[in-house]
PDB file of C-alpha atoms in Angstrom:
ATOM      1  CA  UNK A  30      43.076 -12.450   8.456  1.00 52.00           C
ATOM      2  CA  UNK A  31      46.127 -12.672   6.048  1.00 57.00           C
ATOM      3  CA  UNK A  32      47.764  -9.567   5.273  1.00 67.00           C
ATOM      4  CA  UNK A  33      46.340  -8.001   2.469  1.00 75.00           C
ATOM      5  CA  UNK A  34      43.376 -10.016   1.107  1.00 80.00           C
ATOM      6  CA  UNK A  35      40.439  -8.414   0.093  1.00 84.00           C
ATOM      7  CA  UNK A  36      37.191  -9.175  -0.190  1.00 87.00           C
ATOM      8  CA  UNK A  37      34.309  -8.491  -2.494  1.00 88.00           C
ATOM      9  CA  UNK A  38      31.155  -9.560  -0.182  1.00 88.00           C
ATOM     10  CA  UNK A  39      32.269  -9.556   3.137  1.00 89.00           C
ATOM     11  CA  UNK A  40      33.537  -6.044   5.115  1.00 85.00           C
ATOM     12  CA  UNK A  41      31.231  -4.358   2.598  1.00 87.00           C
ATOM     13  CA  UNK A  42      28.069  -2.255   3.006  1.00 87.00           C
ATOM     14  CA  UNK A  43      24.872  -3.265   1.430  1.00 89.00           C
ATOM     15  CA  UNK A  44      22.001  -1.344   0.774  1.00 92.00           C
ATOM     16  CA  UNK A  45      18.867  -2.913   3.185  1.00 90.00           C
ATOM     17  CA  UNK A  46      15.923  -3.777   1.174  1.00 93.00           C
ATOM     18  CA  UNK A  47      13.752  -0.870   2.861  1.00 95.00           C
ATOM     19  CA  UNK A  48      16.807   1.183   2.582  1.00 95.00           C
ATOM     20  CA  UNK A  49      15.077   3.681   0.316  1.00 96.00           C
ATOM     21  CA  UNK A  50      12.195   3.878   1.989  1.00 97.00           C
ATOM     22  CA  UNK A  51      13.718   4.916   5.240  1.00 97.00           C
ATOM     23  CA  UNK A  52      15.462   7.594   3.697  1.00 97.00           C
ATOM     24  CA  UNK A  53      12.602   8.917   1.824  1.00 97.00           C
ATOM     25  CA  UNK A  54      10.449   9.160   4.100  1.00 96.00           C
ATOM     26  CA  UNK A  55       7.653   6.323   2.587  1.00 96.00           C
ATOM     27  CA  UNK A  56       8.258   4.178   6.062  1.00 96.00           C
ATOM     28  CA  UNK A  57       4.908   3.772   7.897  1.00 96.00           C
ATOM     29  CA  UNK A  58       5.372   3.298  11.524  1.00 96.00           C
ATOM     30  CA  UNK A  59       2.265   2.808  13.898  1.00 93.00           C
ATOM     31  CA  UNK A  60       2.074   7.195  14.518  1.00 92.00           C
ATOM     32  CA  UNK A  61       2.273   7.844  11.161  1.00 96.00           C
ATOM     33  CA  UNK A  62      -1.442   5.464  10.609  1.00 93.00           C
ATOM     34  CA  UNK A  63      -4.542   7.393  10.174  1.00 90.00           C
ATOM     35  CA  UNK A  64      -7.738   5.076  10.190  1.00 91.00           C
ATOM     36  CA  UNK A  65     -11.392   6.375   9.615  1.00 90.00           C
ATOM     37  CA  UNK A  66     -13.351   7.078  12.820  1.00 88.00           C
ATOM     38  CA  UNK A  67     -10.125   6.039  14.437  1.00 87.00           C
ATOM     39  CA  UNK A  68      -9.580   6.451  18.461  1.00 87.00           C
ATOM     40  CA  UNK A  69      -6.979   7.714  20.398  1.00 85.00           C
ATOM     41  CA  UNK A  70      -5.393   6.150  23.722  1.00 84.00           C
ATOM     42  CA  UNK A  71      -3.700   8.044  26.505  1.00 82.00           C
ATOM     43  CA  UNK A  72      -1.788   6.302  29.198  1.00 79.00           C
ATOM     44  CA  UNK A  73      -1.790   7.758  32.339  1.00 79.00           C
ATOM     45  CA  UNK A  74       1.640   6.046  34.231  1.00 77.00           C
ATOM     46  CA  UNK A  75       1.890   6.664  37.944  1.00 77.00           C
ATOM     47  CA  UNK A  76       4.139   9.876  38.969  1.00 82.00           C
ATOM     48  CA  UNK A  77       5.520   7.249  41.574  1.00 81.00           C
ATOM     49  CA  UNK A  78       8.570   4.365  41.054  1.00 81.00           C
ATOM     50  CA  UNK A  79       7.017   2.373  43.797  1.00 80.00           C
ATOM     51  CA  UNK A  80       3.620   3.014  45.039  1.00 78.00           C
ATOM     52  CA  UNK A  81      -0.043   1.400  46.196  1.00 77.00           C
ATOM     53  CA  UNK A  82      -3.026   2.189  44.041  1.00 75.00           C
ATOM     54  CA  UNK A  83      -5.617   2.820  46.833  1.00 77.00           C
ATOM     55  CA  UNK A  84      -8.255   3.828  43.940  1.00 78.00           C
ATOM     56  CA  UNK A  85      -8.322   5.397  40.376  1.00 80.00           C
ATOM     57  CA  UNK A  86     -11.386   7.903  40.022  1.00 83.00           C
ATOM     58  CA  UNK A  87     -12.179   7.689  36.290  1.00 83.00           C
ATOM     59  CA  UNK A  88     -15.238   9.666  36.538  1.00 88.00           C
ATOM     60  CA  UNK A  89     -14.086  13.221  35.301  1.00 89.00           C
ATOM     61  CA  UNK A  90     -12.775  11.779  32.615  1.00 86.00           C
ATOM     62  CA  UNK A  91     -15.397   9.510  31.656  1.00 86.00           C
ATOM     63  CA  UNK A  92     -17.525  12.400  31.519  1.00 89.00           C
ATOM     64  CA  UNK A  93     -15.232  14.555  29.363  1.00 87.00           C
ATOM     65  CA  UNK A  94     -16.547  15.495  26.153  1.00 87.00           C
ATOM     66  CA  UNK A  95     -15.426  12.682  23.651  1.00 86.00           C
ATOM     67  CA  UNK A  96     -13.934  10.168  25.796  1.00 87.00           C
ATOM     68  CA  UNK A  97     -15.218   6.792  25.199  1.00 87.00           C
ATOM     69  CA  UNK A  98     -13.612   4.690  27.768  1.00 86.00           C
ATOM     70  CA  UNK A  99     -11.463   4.578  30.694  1.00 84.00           C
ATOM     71  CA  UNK A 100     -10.051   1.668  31.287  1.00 79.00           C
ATOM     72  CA  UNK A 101      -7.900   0.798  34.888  1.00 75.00           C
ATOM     73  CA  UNK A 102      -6.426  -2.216  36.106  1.00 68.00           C
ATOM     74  CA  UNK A 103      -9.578  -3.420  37.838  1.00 68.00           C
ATOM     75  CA  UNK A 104     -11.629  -3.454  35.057  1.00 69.00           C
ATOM     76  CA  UNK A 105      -9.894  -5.894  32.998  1.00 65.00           C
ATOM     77  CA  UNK A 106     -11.824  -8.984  32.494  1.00 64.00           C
ATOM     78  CA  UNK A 107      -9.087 -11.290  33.335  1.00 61.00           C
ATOM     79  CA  UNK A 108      -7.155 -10.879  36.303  1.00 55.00           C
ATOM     80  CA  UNK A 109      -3.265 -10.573  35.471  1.00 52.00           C
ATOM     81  CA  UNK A 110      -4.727 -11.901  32.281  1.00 53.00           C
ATOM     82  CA  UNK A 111      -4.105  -8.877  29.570  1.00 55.00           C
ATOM     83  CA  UNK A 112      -2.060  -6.378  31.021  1.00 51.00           C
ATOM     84  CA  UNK A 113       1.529  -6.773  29.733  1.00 48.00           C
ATOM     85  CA  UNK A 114       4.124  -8.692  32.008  1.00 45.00           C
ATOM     86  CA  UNK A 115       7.484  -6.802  32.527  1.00 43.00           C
ATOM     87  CA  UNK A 116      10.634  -8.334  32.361  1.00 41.00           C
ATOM     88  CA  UNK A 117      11.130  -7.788  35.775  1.00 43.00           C
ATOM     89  CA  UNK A 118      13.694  -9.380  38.384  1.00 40.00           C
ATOM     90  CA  UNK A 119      11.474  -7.941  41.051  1.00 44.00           C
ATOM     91  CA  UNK A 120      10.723 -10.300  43.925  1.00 42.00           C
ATOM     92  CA  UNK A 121       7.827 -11.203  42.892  1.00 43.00           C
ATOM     93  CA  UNK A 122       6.836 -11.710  39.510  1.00 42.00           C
ATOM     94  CA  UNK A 123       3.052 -12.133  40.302  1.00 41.00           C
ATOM     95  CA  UNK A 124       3.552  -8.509  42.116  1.00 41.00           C
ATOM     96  CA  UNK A 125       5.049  -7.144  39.266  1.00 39.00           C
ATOM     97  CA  UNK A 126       2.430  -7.493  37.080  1.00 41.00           C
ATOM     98  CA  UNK A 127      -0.230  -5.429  39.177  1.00 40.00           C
ATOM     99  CA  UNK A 128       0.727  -2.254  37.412  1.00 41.00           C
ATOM    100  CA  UNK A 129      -2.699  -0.259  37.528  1.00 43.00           C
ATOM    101  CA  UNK A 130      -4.024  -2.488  39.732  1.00 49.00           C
ATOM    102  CA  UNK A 131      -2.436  -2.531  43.338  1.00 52.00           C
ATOM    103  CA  UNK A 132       1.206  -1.920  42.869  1.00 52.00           C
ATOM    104  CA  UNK A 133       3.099   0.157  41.391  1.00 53.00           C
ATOM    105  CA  UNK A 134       6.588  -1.209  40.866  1.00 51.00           C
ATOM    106  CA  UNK A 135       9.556   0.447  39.254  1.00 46.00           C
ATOM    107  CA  UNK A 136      11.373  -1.758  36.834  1.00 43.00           C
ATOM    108  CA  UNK A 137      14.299  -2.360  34.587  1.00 38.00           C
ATOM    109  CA  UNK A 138      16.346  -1.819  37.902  1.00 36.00           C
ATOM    110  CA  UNK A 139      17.731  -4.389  39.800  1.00 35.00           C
ATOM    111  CA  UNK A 140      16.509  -5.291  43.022  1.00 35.00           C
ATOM    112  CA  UNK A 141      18.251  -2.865  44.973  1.00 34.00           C
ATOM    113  CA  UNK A 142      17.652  -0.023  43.884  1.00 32.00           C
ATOM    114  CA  UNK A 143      13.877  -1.594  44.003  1.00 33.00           C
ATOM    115  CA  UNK A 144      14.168  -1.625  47.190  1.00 30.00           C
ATOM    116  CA  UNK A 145      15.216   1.882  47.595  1.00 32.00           C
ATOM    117  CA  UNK A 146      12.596   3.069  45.172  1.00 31.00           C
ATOM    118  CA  UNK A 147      10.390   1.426  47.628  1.00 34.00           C
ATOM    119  CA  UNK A 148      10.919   3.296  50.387  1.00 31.00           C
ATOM    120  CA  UNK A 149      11.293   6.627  48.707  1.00 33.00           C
ATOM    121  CA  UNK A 150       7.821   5.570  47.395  1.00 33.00           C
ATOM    122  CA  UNK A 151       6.737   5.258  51.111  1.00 34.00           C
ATOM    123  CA  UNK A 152       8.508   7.840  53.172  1.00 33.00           C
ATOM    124  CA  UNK A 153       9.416  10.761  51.006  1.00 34.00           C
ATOM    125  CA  UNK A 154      11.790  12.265  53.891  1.00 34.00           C
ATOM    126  CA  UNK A 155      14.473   9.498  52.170  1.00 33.00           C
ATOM    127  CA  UNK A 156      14.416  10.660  48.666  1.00 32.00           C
ATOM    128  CA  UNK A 157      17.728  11.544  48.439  1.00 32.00           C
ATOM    129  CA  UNK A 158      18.788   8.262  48.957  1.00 31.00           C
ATOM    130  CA  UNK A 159      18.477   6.983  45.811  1.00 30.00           C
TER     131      UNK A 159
ATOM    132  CA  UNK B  20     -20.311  20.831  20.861  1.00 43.00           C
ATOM    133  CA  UNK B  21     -18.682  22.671  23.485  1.00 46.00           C
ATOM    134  CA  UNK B  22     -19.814  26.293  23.340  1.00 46.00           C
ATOM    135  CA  UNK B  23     -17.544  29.508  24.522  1.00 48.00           C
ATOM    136  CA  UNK B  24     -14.338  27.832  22.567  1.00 47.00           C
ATOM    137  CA  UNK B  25     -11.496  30.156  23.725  1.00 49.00           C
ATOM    138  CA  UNK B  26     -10.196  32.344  21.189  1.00 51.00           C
ATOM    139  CA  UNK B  27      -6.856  30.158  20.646  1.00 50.00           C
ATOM    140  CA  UNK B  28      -9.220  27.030  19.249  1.00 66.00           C
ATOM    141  CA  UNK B  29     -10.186  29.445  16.296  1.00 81.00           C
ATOM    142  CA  UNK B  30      -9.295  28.069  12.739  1.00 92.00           C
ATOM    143  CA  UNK B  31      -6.367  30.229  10.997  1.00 95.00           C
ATOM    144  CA  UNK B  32      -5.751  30.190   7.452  1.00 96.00           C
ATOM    145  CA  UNK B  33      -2.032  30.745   6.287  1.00 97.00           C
ATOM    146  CA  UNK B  34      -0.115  30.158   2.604  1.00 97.00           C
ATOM    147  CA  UNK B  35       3.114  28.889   2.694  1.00 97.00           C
ATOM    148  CA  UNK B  36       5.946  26.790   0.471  1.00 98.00           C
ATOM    149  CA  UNK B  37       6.321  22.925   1.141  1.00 98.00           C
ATOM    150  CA  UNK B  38       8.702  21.715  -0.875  1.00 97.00           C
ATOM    151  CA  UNK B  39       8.541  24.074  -3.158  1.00 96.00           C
ATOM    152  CA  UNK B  40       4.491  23.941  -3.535  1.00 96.00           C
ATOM    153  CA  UNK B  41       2.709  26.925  -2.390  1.00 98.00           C
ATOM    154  CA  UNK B  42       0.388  25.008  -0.087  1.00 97.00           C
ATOM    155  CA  UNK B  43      -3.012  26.707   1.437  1.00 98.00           C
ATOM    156  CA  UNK B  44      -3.848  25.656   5.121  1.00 97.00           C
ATOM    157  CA  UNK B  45      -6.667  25.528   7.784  1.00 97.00           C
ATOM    158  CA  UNK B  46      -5.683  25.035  10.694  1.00 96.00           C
ATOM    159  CA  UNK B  47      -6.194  24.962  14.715  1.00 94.00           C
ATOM    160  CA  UNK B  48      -4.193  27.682  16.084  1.00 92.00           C
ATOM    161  CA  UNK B  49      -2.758  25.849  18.379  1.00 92.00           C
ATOM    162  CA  UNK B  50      -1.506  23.473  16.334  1.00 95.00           C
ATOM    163  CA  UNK B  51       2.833  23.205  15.828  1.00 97.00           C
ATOM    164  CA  UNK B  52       4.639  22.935  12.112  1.00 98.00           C
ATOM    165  CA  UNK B  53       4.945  19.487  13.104  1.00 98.00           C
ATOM    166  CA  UNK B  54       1.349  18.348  13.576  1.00 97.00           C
ATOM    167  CA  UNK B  55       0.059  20.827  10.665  1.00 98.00           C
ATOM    168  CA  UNK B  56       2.812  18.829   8.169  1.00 98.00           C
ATOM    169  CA  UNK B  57       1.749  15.548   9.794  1.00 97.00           C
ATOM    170  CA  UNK B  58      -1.836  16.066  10.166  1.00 95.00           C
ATOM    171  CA  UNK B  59      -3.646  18.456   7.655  1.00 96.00           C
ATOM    172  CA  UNK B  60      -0.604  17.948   4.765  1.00 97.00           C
ATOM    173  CA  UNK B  61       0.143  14.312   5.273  1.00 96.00           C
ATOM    174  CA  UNK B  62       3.695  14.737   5.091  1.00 97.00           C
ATOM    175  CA  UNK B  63       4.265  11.766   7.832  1.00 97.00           C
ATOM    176  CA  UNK B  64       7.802  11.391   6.903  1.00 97.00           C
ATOM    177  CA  UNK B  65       8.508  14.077   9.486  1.00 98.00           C
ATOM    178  CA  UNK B  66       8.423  12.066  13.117  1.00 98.00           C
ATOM    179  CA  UNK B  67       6.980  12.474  16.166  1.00 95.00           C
ATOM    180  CA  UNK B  68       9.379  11.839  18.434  1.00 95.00           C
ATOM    181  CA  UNK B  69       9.926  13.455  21.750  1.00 94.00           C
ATOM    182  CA  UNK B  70       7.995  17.014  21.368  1.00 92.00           C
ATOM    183  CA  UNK B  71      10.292  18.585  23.719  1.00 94.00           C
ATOM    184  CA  UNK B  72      12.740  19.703  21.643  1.00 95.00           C
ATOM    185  CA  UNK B  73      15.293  16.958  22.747  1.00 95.00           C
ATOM    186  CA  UNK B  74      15.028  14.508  19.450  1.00 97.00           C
ATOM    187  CA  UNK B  75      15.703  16.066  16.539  1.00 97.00           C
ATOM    188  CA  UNK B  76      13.326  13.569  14.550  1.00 98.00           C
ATOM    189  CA  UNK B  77      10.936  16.200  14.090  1.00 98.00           C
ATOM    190  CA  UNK B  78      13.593  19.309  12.227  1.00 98.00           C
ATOM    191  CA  UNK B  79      12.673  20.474   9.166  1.00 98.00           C
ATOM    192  CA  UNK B  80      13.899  23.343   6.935  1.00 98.00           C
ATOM    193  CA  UNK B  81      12.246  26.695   7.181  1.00 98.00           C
ATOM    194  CA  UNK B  82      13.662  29.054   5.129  1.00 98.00           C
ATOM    195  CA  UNK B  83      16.859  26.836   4.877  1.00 97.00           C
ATOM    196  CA  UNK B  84      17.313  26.527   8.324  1.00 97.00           C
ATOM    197  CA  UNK B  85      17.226  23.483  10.186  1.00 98.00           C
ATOM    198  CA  UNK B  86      14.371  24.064  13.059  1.00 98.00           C
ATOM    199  CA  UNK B  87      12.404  21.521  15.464  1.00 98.00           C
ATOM    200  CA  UNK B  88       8.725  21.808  14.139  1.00 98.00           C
ATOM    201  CA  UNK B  89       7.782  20.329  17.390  1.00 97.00           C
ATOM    202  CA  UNK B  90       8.187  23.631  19.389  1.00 97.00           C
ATOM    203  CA  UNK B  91       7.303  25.586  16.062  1.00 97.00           C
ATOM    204  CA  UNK B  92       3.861  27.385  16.406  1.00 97.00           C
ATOM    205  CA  UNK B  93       2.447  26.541  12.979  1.00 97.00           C
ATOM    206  CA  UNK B  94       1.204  30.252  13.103  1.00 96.00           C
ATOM    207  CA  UNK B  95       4.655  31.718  12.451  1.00 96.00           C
ATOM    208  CA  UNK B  96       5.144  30.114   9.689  1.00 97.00           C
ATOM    209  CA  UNK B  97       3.055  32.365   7.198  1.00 97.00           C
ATOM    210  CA  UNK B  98       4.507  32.709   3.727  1.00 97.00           C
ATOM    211  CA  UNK B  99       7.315  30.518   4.618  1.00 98.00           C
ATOM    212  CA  UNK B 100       9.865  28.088   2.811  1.00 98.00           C
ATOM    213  CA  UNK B 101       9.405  24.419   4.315  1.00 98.00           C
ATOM    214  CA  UNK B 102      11.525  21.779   3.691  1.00 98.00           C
ATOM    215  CA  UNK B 103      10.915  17.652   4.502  1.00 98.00           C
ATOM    216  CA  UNK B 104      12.375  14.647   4.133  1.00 98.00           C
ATOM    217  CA  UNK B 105       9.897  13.997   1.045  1.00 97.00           C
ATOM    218  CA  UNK B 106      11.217  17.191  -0.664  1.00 97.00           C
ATOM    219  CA  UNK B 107      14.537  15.673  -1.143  1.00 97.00           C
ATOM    220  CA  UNK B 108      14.086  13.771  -3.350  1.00 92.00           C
ATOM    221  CA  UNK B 109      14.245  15.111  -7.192  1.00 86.00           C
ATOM    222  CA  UNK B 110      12.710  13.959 -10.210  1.00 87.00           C
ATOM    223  CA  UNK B 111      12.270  10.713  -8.951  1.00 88.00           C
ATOM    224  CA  UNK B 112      16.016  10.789  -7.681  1.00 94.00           C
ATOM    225  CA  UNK B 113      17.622   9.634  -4.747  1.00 96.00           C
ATOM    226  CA  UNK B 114      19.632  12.884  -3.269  1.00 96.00           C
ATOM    227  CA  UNK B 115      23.357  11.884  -2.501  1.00 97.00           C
ATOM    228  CA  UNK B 116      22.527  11.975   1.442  1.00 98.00           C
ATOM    229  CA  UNK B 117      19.826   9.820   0.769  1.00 98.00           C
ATOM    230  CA  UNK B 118      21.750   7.425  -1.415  1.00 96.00           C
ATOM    231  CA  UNK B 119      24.261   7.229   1.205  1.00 97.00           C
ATOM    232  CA  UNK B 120      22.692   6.758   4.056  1.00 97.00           C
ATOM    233  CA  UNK B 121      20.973   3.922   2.579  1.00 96.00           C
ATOM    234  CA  UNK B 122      23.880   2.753   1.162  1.00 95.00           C
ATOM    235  CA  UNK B 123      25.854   2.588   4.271  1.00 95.00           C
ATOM    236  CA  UNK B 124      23.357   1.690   7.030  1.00 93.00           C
ATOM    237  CA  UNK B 125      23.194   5.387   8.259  1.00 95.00           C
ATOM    238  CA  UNK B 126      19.311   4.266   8.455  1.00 95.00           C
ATOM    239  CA  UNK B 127      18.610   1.553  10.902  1.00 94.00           C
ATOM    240  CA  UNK B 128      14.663   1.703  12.672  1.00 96.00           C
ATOM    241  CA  UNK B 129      14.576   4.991  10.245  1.00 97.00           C
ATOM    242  CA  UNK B 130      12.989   6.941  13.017  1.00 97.00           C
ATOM    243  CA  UNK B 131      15.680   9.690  12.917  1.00 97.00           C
ATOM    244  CA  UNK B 132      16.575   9.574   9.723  1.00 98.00           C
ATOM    245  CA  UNK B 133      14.325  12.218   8.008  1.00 98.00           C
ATOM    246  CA  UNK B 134      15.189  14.629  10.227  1.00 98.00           C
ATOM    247  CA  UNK B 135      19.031  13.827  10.101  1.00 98.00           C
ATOM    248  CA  UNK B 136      19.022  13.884   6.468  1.00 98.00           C
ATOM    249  CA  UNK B 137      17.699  17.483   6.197  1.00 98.00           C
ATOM    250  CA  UNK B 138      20.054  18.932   8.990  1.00 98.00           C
ATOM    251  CA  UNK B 139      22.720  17.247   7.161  1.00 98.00           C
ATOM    252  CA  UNK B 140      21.308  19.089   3.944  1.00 98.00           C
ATOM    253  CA  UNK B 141      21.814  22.429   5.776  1.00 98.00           C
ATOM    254  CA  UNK B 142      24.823  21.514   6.770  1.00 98.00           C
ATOM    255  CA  UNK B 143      26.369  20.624   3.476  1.00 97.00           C
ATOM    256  CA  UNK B 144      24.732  23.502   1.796  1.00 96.00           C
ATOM    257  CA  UNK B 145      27.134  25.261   4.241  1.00 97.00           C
ATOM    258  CA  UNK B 146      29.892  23.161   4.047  1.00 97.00           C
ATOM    259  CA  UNK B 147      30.129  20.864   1.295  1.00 96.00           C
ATOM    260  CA  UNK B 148      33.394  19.440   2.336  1.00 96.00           C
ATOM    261  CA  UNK B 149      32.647  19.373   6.372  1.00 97.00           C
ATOM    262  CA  UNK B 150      34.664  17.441   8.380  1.00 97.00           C
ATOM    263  CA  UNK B 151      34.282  15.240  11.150  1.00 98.00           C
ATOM    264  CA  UNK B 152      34.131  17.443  14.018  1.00 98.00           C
ATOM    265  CA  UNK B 153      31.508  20.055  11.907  1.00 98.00           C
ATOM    266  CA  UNK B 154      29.139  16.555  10.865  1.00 98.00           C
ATOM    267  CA  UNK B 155      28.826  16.198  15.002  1.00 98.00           C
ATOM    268  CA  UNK B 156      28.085  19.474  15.906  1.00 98.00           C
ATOM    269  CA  UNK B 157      25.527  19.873  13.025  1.00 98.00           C
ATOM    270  CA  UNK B 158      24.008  16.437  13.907  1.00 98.00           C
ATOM    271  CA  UNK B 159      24.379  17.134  17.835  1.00 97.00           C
ATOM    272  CA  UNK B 160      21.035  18.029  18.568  1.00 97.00           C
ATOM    273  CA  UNK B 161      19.478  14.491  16.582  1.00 97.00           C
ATOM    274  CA  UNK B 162      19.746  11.663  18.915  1.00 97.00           C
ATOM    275  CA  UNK B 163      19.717   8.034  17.221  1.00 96.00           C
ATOM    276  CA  UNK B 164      19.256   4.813  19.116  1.00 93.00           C
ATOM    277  CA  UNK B 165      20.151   2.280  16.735  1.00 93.00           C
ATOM    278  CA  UNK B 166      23.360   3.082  14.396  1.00 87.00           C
ATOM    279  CA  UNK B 167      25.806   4.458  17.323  1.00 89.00           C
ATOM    280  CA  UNK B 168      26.363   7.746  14.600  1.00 96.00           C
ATOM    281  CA  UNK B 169      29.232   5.804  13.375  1.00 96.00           C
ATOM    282  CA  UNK B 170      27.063   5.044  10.111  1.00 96.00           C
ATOM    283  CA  UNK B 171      25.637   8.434   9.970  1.00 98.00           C
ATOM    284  CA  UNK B 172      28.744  10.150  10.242  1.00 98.00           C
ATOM    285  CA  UNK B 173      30.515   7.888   7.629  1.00 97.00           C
ATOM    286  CA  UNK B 174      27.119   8.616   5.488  1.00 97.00           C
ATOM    287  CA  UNK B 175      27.268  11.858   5.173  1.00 98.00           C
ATOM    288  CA  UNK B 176      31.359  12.186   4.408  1.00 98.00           C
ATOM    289  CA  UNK B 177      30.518   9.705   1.699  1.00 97.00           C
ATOM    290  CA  UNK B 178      27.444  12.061   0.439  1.00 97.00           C
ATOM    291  CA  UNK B 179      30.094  14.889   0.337  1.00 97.00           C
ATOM    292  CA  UNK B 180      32.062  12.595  -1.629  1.00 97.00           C
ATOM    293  CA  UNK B 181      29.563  11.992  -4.182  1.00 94.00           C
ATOM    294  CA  UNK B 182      27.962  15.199  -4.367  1.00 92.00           C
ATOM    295  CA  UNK B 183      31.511  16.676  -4.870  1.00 90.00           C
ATOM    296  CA  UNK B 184      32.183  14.275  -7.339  1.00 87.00           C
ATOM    297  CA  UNK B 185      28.937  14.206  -9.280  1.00 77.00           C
ATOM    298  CA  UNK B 186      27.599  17.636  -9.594  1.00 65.00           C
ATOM    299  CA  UNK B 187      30.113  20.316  -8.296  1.00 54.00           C
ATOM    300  CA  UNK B 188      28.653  22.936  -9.065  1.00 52.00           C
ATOM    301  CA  UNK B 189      24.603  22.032  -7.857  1.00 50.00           C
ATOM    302  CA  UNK B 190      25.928  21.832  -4.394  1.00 45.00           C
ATOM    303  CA  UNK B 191      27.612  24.971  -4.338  1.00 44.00           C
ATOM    304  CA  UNK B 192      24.065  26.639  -3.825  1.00 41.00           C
TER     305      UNK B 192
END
C-alpha cells in the first residue's frame, strides 16, 4: 500500500446489521425460546473418551415423574440413520457414528491420542498415559 | 403431584429493583438471579452460558456491582438494585458502550456481549478514562469465543472516548 493513502470504505468499521440487537439484548438464540407446553431434553454423554455400551437402563427414568421419553441409541428407527455423524478421522467412520449405541469414541483428536484414549478406556491402570 | 415437597421447593416472594422498576416476584427457592431474570421476568438478554461461574455471560449489576447471577441464589437478592443488558439502554438510546461495541464489531455471535457490556459499565463508572491494562482485568473473568477481545477492548476505549466527549459530566456518577 502506498505511503499515505487513505481510504474511506476499506480499513473501516461498520456497524453489522444486527449490531444493535446484539448489544441490546433483543437477540433470540435457541435458550432464550419459550414455547407453550414446550419440552425439555437432557443429554446424558458417557463419563468415558472411549468405551463399549454393554446396555443403557432407561427405566428409572422413564418412570420419573414428568419424563416423557427416553430415547438411546437402539431405539432409533434407522440404524446410523439420525444420530449426528462427527467429523471424525477415527478409523472407522461407520464406528464413529455408534455414539449411544455400541461405542463410545472420543473425537476431535487425532488418531493417536484415539488410540490412547482407547486403552485408558479399557485398562484404567494406564490413565496417566495420556 | 409429588407429595412431601422438601422445604427448599417452597415458593418465596421477594421485591426488588430491575432496572430501575420495583419488580414483585414468586419464585422457587431454589431458583438463581439468573433463571428468576430469565424465567419469571423475561429478561433473556442475560445468557446462559456455563453456570459455573467460568463465563461471565451471565453478570449482571446488583447494587452496581458486577456479579455472576448464575451462582447468585435469587433469595439474596431481596430489596435489591439489578441491572441488565436491557436496562442500558435510555429513552430509546443507544448507551455509548452499546454504540461502540456495535460500531466496532466488539459483538460478534453476541453471546457475551450483555454481560461484557455491563461489567464494562461498572468499570467505567469507576474509571471513565481506564486504560488498557484496567479494560482486561475488568473484562478478565468474561470469556468470548469469537472477537479475540481485540474488538472489545478497542470498544470500550472508544466508549470512553465518546462518553468523555459527549456528556462529561453524566459519566462522572
Amino acid at each position: 500500500m502506498k505511503q499515505g493513502r487513505t481510504f474511506s470504505v476499506v480499513g473501516r468499521p461498520r456497524r453489522r446489521v444486527d449490531g444493535r440487537a446484539k448489544v441490546t439484548g433483543q437477540t433470540r438464540f435457541a435458550d432464550d425460546i419459550v414455547l407453550p407446553r414446550m419440552l425439555y431434553c437432557k443429554l446424558l454423554r458417557s463419563p468415558h473418551p472411549h468405551a463399549r455400551v454393554k446396555r443403557i437402563d432407561g427405566s428409572r427414568a422413564e418412570a420419573h415423574p414428568g419424563v416423557h421419553l427416553v430415547l438411546t441409541g437402539t431405539t432409533m428407527p434407522i440404524e446410523f440413520g439420525i444420530l449426528p455423524v462427527s467429523a471424525s478421522r477415527t478409523p472407522s467412520a461407520a464406528a464413529a457414528r455408534v455414539v449411544s449405541m455400541r461405542l463410545i469414541r472420543a473425537w476431535g483428536c487425532g488418531e493417536r491420542s484415539s488410540l490412547q484414549c482407547s486403552m485408558r478406556g479399557s485398562d484404567t491402570s494406564s490413565a496417566n498415559r495420556v | 403431584m409429588s407429595g412431601g415437597a422438601a422445604e427448599f421447593r417452597d415458593k418465596l416472594r421477594m421485591k426488588l429493583r430491575v432496572n430501575g422498576e420495583p419488580v414483585d416476584v414468586v419464585f422457587d427457592g431454589y431458583k438463581t438471579l439468573l433463571e428468576v431474570l430469565r424465567e419469571e421476568l423475561a429478561l433473556t438478554g442475560t445468557k446462559h452460558g456455563c453456570e459455573l461461574g467460568e463465563c461471565g455471560a451471565c453478570a449482571v449489576l446488583l447494587d452496581g456491582q458486577p456479579v455472576l447471577s448464575c451462582l447468585t441464589l435469587a433469595a439474596e437478592c431481596d430489596g435489591r438494585d439489578v441491572e441488565t443488558v436491557e436496562g442500558m439502554l435510555q429513552d430509546g438510546k443507544l448507551h455509548p458502550l452499546q454504540e461502540a461495541f456495535a460500531d466496532l464489531g466488539g459483538s460478534q455471535c453476541g453471546y457475551c456481549t450483555p454481560g461484557i457490556l455491563v461489567t464494562a459499565k461498572a468499570l467505567l463508572e469507576r474509571h471513565p478514562d481506564p486504560t488498557r491494562a484496567q479494560i482486561k482485568e475488568a473484562l478478565s473473568g468474561n470469556l468470548c469465543r469469537c472477537t479475540g477481545y481485540q474488538q472489545i477492548y478497542e470498544s470500550v476505549e472508544e466508549a470512553a472516548r465518546r462518553a468523555r466527549d459527549r456528556e462529561p459530566s453524566e459519566t462522572a456518577r
